[in-house]
Amino acid sequence: MSSCNSNSSCSSCSSQSSCDTSEKEQHTKELLKQRLSKIKCTLMVMSGKGGVGKSTVSTNLATMLNMLGHKVGILDADIHGPNIPKMLGINEKGVLSSAGGIIPFEPIENLKVMSVAFLLKSDDDAVIWRAPLKHSLIEQFISDVNWGELDFLIIDLPPGTGDEPLSVAHVIENVDGSIIVTTPQEVALLDSRKSVTFSRKLNIPVIGIVENMSGFICPNCGEKIDLFKVGGGEKAAKELNVDFLGRIPIDPLVVAHGDAGKPYILEYPTSEVSNAYKKIAEKVIYKTIK
């Protein structure tokens, strides 16, 4: 690798044809180490099952961390259902590369995003990949993307404890923490337990549990109604001996703004929902980079 440019990925290197497989693997490891050295904190956002609003939490938490003055990246690792670009209003397809690597999208200043959605010709295209291909893409999204200096890299994962979270844990090696998103029902304890157990088996610190959809705020009178009960996430945190980060109530406008590509907390920074995200973000900051 005498002519190798260590600052660029193999895919964009002019001398890649002269390197064998072992040299390329070593180069990727070095590039991964270099990228991660510029990121203070890597956080996996997980859920035991789908439909709990995990991507909504990832998007708004990342936006709140950004509003609090931090440089943030979002790696959309939900390869089969990438929703982060839509929630941030990014409609472009394709990515740009430079000598320093793939350039992530930056819909908000100091908030960078990378997703498989950018590589698809259409949002209707299905990604039909086995584990090795997914692993390679996740590795590329960390090693080849020029994230630059970040305080937080938020990794939005698909539900469960399968290929994607395993690949992220393997590629990063020392993930700084996991945030478990759940709903208020007591049955949430069953799903949350799996994500907590996964984190502990892989020596990933559990930052805490977020109880999403915790009560409905009536848009007309402002009254709070417990549609899905309340307290399941907090009970799960207590039984699993992890921190409870907070409750996020239901507000119909959260969904409307997510569909419109405008993070809710930017539009309603003083709402109850935004205040909940702020408290959660402050706890995350205290427990990680302080």
CSV table of C-alpha atoms in Angstrom, one decimal:
chain,number,residue,atom,x,y,z
A,1,MET,CA,0.0,0.0,0.0
A,2,SER,CA,2.9,2.4,-0.6
A,3,SER,CA,0.9,4.6,-2.9
A,4,CYS,CA,-2.3,4.4,-0.9
A,5,ASN,CA,-4.0,7.6,0.2
A,6,SER,CA,-5.0,6.7,3.8
A,7,ASN,CA,-7.5,9.6,3.9
A,8,SER,CA,-9.7,8.2,1.1
A,9,SER,CA,-11.8,5.1,0.9
A,10,CYS,CA,-10.8,2.1,-1.3
A,11,SER,CA,-13.8,2.8,-3.5
A,12,SER,CA,-12.5,6.3,-4.4
A,13,CYS,CA,-8.8,5.4,-4.4
A,14,SER,CA,-7.0,5.4,-7.7
A,15,SER,CA,-4.6,2.6,-6.6
A,16,GLN,CA,-7.3,0.2,-5.3
A,17,SER,CA,-6.6,-2.3,-8.2
A,18,SER,CA,-3.1,-2.8,-6.9
A,19,CYS,CA,-4.2,-3.8,-3.4
A,20,ASP,CA,-5.2,-7.3,-2.3
A,21,THR,CA,-8.1,-8.1,0.0
A,22,SER,CA,-6.0,-8.1,3.2
A,23,GLU,CA,-4.6,-4.7,2.4
A,24,LYS,CA,-8.0,-3.3,1.7
A,25,GLU,CA,-9.3,-4.7,5.0
A,26,GLN,CA,-6.4,-3.2,6.8
A,27,HIS,CA,-7.0,0.2,5.1
A,28,THR,CA,-10.7,0.0,6.1
A,29,LYS,CA,-9.8,-0.6,9.7
A,30,GLU,CA,-7.4,2.3,9.7
A,31,LEU,CA,-10.0,4.6,8.1
A,32,LEU,CA,-12.7,3.5,10.6
A,33,LYS,CA,-10.3,4.3,13.5
A,34,GLN,CA,-9.6,7.7,12.0
A,35,ARG,CA,-13.3,8.5,11.5
A,36,LEU,CA,-14.3,7.4,14.9
A,37,SER,CA,-11.5,9.3,16.6
A,38,LYS,CA,-13.3,12.5,15.6
A,39,ILE,CA,-16.6,11.4,17.1
A,40,LYS,CA,-17.0,11.9,20.8
A,41,CYS,CA,-20.0,9.7,21.4
A,42,THR,CA,-21.7,7.0,19.4
A,43,LEU,CA,-25.3,6.1,20.4
A,44,MET,CA,-27.5,3.3,19.1
A,45,VAL,CA,-31.2,4.0,19.2
A,46,MET,CA,-33.0,0.7,19.6
A,47,SER,CA,-36.5,-0.8,20.1
A,48,GLY,CA,-37.7,-4.3,20.8
A,49,LYS,CA,-40.4,-4.0,18.2
A,50,GLY,CA,-41.7,-1.8,15.4
A,51,GLY,CA,-44.2,1.0,15.7
A,52,VAL,CA,-42.9,2.6,18.8
A,53,GLY,CA,-41.7,5.8,17.0
A,54,LYS,CA,-38.0,5.0,17.2
A,55,SER,CA,-37.1,7.0,14.1
A,56,THR,CA,-39.2,9.9,15.2
A,57,VAL,CA,-37.3,9.9,18.5
A,58,SER,CA,-33.9,9.6,16.8
A,59,THR,CA,-34.7,12.5,14.5
A,60,ASN,CA,-36.0,14.8,17.2
A,61,LEU,CA,-33.4,13.8,19.8
A,62,ALA,CA,-30.6,14.5,17.2
A,63,THR,CA,-32.2,17.9,16.4
A,64,MET,CA,-32.5,18.8,20.0
A,65,LEU,CA,-28.9,17.9,20.7
A,66,ASN,CA,-28.1,20.2,17.7
A,67,MET,CA,-30.2,23.0,19.1
A,68,LEU,CA,-28.3,22.7,22.4
A,69,GLY,CA,-25.1,23.5,20.5
A,70,HIS,CA,-23.7,20.1,19.6
A,71,LYS,CA,-22.4,18.8,16.2
A,72,VAL,CA,-24.5,15.8,15.4
A,73,GLY,CA,-24.7,13.0,12.8
A,74,ILE,CA,-27.5,10.6,12.1
A,75,LEU,CA,-26.6,7.2,10.6
A,76,ASP,CA,-29.8,5.7,9.3
A,77,ALA,CA,-29.0,2.0,9.8
A,78,ASP,CA,-32.6,0.9,9.1
A,79,ILE,CA,-31.6,-0.5,5.7
A,80,HIS,CA,-35.0,-2.0,4.8
A,81,GLY,CA,-37.0,0.9,6.0
A,82,PRO,CA,-35.0,4.1,5.9
A,83,ASN,CA,-37.2,7.0,7.1
A,84,ILE,CA,-34.7,9.5,8.4
A,85,PRO,CA,-34.3,11.5,5.2
A,86,LYS,CA,-38.0,12.0,4.8
A,87,MET,CA,-38.4,13.2,8.4
A,88,LEU,CA,-35.6,15.8,7.7
A,89,GLY,CA,-37.0,16.9,4.3
A,90,ILE,CA,-34.2,15.4,2.2
A,91,ASN,CA,-35.5,14.3,-1.2
A,92,GLU,CA,-32.3,14.1,-3.2
A,93,LYS,CA,-31.0,10.9,-4.6
A,94,GLY,CA,-27.3,10.0,-5.0
A,95,VAL,CA,-24.3,11.0,-3.0
A,96,LEU,CA,-21.3,13.2,-3.7
A,97,SER,CA,-17.7,12.2,-3.0
A,98,SER,CA,-14.5,14.1,-2.4
A,99,ALA,CA,-11.0,13.2,-1.7
A,100,GLY,CA,-12.0,13.0,2.0
A,101,GLY,CA,-14.8,10.6,1.4
A,102,ILE,CA,-18.6,10.6,0.9
A,103,ILE,CA,-20.2,13.9,1.8
A,104,PRO,CA,-23.2,13.5,4.1
A,105,PHE,CA,-26.3,15.6,3.7
A,106,GLU,CA,-26.6,18.5,6.1
A,107,PRO,CA,-30.3,19.6,6.2
A,108,ILE,CA,-29.6,21.7,9.3
A,109,GLU,CA,-26.2,23.3,10.1
A,110,ASN,CA,-24.1,20.9,12.1
A,111,LEU,CA,-26.6,18.1,11.6
A,112,LYS,CA,-25.3,15.5,9.1
A,113,VAL,CA,-27.2,12.5,7.7
A,114,MET,CA,-26.4,9.4,5.8
A,115,SER,CA,-28.9,6.7,4.7
A,116,VAL,CA,-29.3,3.9,2.2
A,117,ALA,CA,-32.4,5.9,0.9
A,118,PHE,CA,-29.9,8.2,-0.9
A,119,LEU,CA,-28.7,5.2,-2.9
A,120,LEU,CA,-32.1,4.1,-4.1
A,121,LYS,CA,-33.5,5.2,-7.4
A,122,SER,CA,-37.0,5.4,-5.9
A,123,ASP,CA,-38.5,5.4,-2.5
A,124,ASP,CA,-40.5,2.4,-3.6
A,125,ASP,CA,-37.5,0.2,-4.2
A,126,ALA,CA,-37.1,-2.7,-1.8
A,127,VAL,CA,-33.7,-3.5,-0.4
A,128,ILE,CA,-33.5,-7.3,-0.5
A,129,TRP,CA,-30.1,-8.0,1.1
A,130,ARG,CA,-28.6,-10.7,3.2
A,131,ALA,CA,-26.5,-10.0,6.3
A,132,PRO,CA,-23.1,-9.7,4.6
A,133,LEU,CA,-24.2,-6.9,2.3
A,134,LYS,CA,-25.9,-5.0,5.1
A,135,HIS,CA,-22.7,-5.3,7.2
A,136,SER,CA,-20.6,-4.0,4.3
A,137,LEU,CA,-22.9,-1.0,3.8
A,138,ILE,CA,-22.9,-0.1,7.5
A,139,GLU,CA,-19.1,-0.4,7.6
A,140,GLN,CA,-18.9,1.9,4.5
A,141,PHE,CA,-21.3,4.4,6.1
A,142,ILE,CA,-18.8,4.8,8.9
A,143,SER,CA,-15.5,4.4,7.2
A,144,ASP,CA,-16.2,6.1,3.9
A,145,VAL,CA,-18.4,9.0,5.0
A,146,ASN,CA,-16.6,12.2,5.9
A,147,TRP,CA,-18.4,12.9,9.2
A,148,GLY,CA,-15.8,15.3,10.4
A,149,GLU,CA,-15.8,16.4,14.0
A,150,LEU,CA,-19.0,15.3,15.8
A,151,ASP,CA,-20.1,15.4,19.4
A,152,PHE,CA,-22.7,12.7,18.8
A,153,LEU,CA,-23.4,10.1,16.1
A,154,ILE,CA,-26.9,8.9,16.5
A,155,ILE,CA,-27.4,5.4,14.9
A,156,ASP,CA,-31.1,4.7,14.1
A,157,LEU,CA,-31.6,1.0,14.0
A,158,PRO,CA,-34.4,-1.3,12.8
A,159,PRO,CA,-36.5,-3.0,15.5
A,160,GLY,CA,-35.1,-6.1,17.2
A,161,THR,CA,-31.6,-7.4,17.9
A,162,GLY,CA,-30.6,-8.8,14.4
A,163,ASP,CA,-28.1,-8.1,11.7
A,164,GLU,CA,-28.0,-4.3,11.8
A,165,PRO,CA,-27.3,-3.7,15.5
A,166,LEU,CA,-24.8,-6.6,15.5
A,167,SER,CA,-23.0,-5.1,12.5
A,168,VAL,CA,-22.9,-1.6,14.2
A,169,ALA,CA,-21.5,-3.1,17.4
A,170,HIS,CA,-18.9,-5.1,15.5
A,171,VAL,CA,-17.8,-2.2,13.2
A,172,ILE,CA,-17.6,0.4,15.9
A,173,GLU,CA,-16.4,-2.1,18.6
A,174,ASN,CA,-16.8,0.4,21.5
A,175,VAL,CA,-20.3,1.9,21.2
A,176,ASP,CA,-20.7,4.5,23.8
A,177,GLY,CA,-24.3,3.7,24.6
A,178,SER,CA,-27.8,2.5,23.7
A,179,ILE,CA,-31.1,4.3,24.1
A,180,ILE,CA,-34.1,2.0,24.2
A,181,VAL,CA,-37.4,3.4,22.8
A,182,THR,CA,-40.6,1.8,24.1
A,183,THR,CA,-44.3,2.5,24.6
A,184,PRO,CA,-46.2,2.8,27.9
A,185,GLN,CA,-47.9,-0.6,28.0
A,186,GLU,CA,-46.6,-3.1,30.5
A,187,VAL,CA,-46.1,-5.5,27.7
A,188,ALA,CA,-43.3,-3.1,26.6
A,189,LEU,CA,-41.2,-4.7,29.4
A,190,LEU,CA,-40.9,-7.8,27.3
A,191,ASP,CA,-39.6,-6.0,24.3
A,192,SER,CA,-37.3,-3.6,26.3
A,193,ARG,CA,-35.7,-6.5,28.1
A,194,LYS,CA,-34.4,-7.9,24.8
A,195,SER,CA,-32.7,-4.7,23.8
A,196,VAL,CA,-31.2,-4.2,27.3
A,197,THR,CA,-30.0,-7.8,27.3
A,198,PHE,CA,-28.5,-7.3,23.8
A,199,SER,CA,-26.6,-4.2,25.0
A,200,ARG,CA,-25.3,-5.9,28.1
A,201,LYS,CA,-24.1,-9.0,26.3
A,202,LEU,CA,-22.1,-6.8,23.9
A,203,ASN,CA,-20.8,-4.6,26.7
A,204,ILE,CA,-22.7,-1.5,25.4
A,205,PRO,CA,-23.7,0.8,28.3
A,206,VAL,CA,-27.5,1.3,28.4
A,207,ILE,CA,-28.0,5.1,28.6
A,208,GLY,CA,-31.7,4.6,29.4
A,209,ILE,CA,-35.2,4.0,28.3
A,210,VAL,CA,-37.5,6.5,26.6
A,211,GLU,CA,-41.2,6.1,27.0
A,212,ASN,CA,-42.7,7.3,23.7
A,213,MET,CA,-46.5,7.9,23.0
A,214,SER,CA,-47.0,8.5,26.7
A,215,GLY,CA,-50.4,10.2,26.8
A,216,PHE,CA,-52.3,12.1,24.2
A,217,ILE,CA,-52.4,15.9,24.2
A,218,CYS,CA,-55.8,17.1,22.9
A,219,PRO,CA,-55.1,19.8,20.3
A,220,ASN,CA,-58.3,21.6,21.2
A,221,CYS,CA,-58.4,21.7,25.0
A,222,GLY,CA,-54.8,20.6,25.9
A,223,GLU,CA,-56.1,17.9,28.2
A,224,LYS,CA,-53.8,14.8,28.4
A,225,ILE,CA,-55.5,11.4,27.9
A,226,ASP,CA,-53.6,8.1,28.6
A,227,LEU,CA,-54.5,6.3,25.3
A,228,PHE,CA,-51.9,3.5,25.9
A,229,LYS,CA,-51.8,3.6,29.7
A,230,VAL,CA,-48.7,5.1,31.2
A,231,GLY,CA,-45.7,3.9,33.1
A,232,GLY,CA,-44.6,0.8,31.1
A,233,GLY,CA,-41.3,2.3,30.1
A,234,GLU,CA,-40.6,3.5,33.6
A,235,LYS,CA,-41.5,0.2,35.1
A,236,ALA,CA,-39.3,-1.6,32.6
A,237,ALA,CA,-36.4,0.7,33.5
A,238,LYS,CA,-36.9,0.0,37.2
A,239,GLU,CA,-37.1,-3.8,36.7
A,240,LEU,CA,-34.1,-3.9,34.4
A,241,ASN,CA,-32.1,-1.5,36.6
A,242,VAL,CA,-31.4,1.1,34.0
A,243,ASP,CA,-32.1,4.8,33.9
A,244,PHE,CA,-35.5,6.1,32.8
A,245,LEU,CA,-34.8,9.1,30.5
A,246,GLY,CA,-38.3,10.4,30.3
A,247,ARG,CA,-41.8,10.4,28.7
A,248,ILE,CA,-42.8,11.9,25.4
A,249,PRO,CA,-46.5,12.6,24.9
A,250,ILE,CA,-48.5,12.1,21.7
A,251,ASP,CA,-49.1,15.2,19.7
A,252,PRO,CA,-50.7,14.8,16.2
A,253,LEU,CA,-48.4,17.6,14.9
A,254,VAL,CA,-45.4,15.4,15.5
A,255,VAL,CA,-46.6,13.0,12.8
A,256,ALA,CA,-47.7,15.8,10.5
A,257,HIS,CA,-44.3,17.5,10.7
A,258,GLY,CA,-42.4,14.3,10.4
A,259,ASP,CA,-44.3,13.6,7.1
A,260,ALA,CA,-43.6,17.1,6.0
A,261,GLY,CA,-39.9,16.8,6.7
A,262,LYS,CA,-39.8,19.4,9.4
A,263,PRO,CA,-38.7,18.3,12.8
A,264,TYR,CA,-41.5,19.1,15.3
A,265,ILE,CA,-39.2,20.6,17.9
A,266,LEU,CA,-38.0,23.2,15.5
A,267,GLU,CA,-41.5,24.4,14.9
A,268,TYR,CA,-42.7,24.2,18.5
A,269,PRO,CA,-39.7,24.6,20.7
A,270,THR,CA,-41.6,25.5,23.9
A,271,SER,CA,-44.3,22.7,23.6
A,272,GLU,CA,-44.6,19.9,26.2
A,273,VAL,CA,-43.2,17.5,23.7
A,274,SER,CA,-40.1,19.7,23.0
A,275,ASN,CA,-39.6,20.2,26.7
A,276,ALA,CA,-39.6,16.4,27.1
A,277,TYR,CA,-37.0,16.0,24.4
A,278,LYS,CA,-34.9,18.8,26.0
A,279,LYS,CA,-34.8,17.0,29.3
A,280,ILE,CA,-33.9,13.7,27.7
A,281,ALA,CA,-31.2,15.3,25.6
A,282,GLU,CA,-29.7,17.0,28.7
A,283,LYS,CA,-29.7,13.6,30.5
A,284,VAL,CA,-27.9,12.0,27.5
A,285,ILE,CA,-25.3,14.8,27.5
A,286,TYR,CA,-24.7,14.4,31.2
A,287,LYS,CA,-24.3,10.6,31.0
A,288,THR,CA,-22.0,10.7,28.0
A,289,ILE,CA,-19.9,13.7,27.2
A,290,LYS,CA,-20.9,16.1,30.1
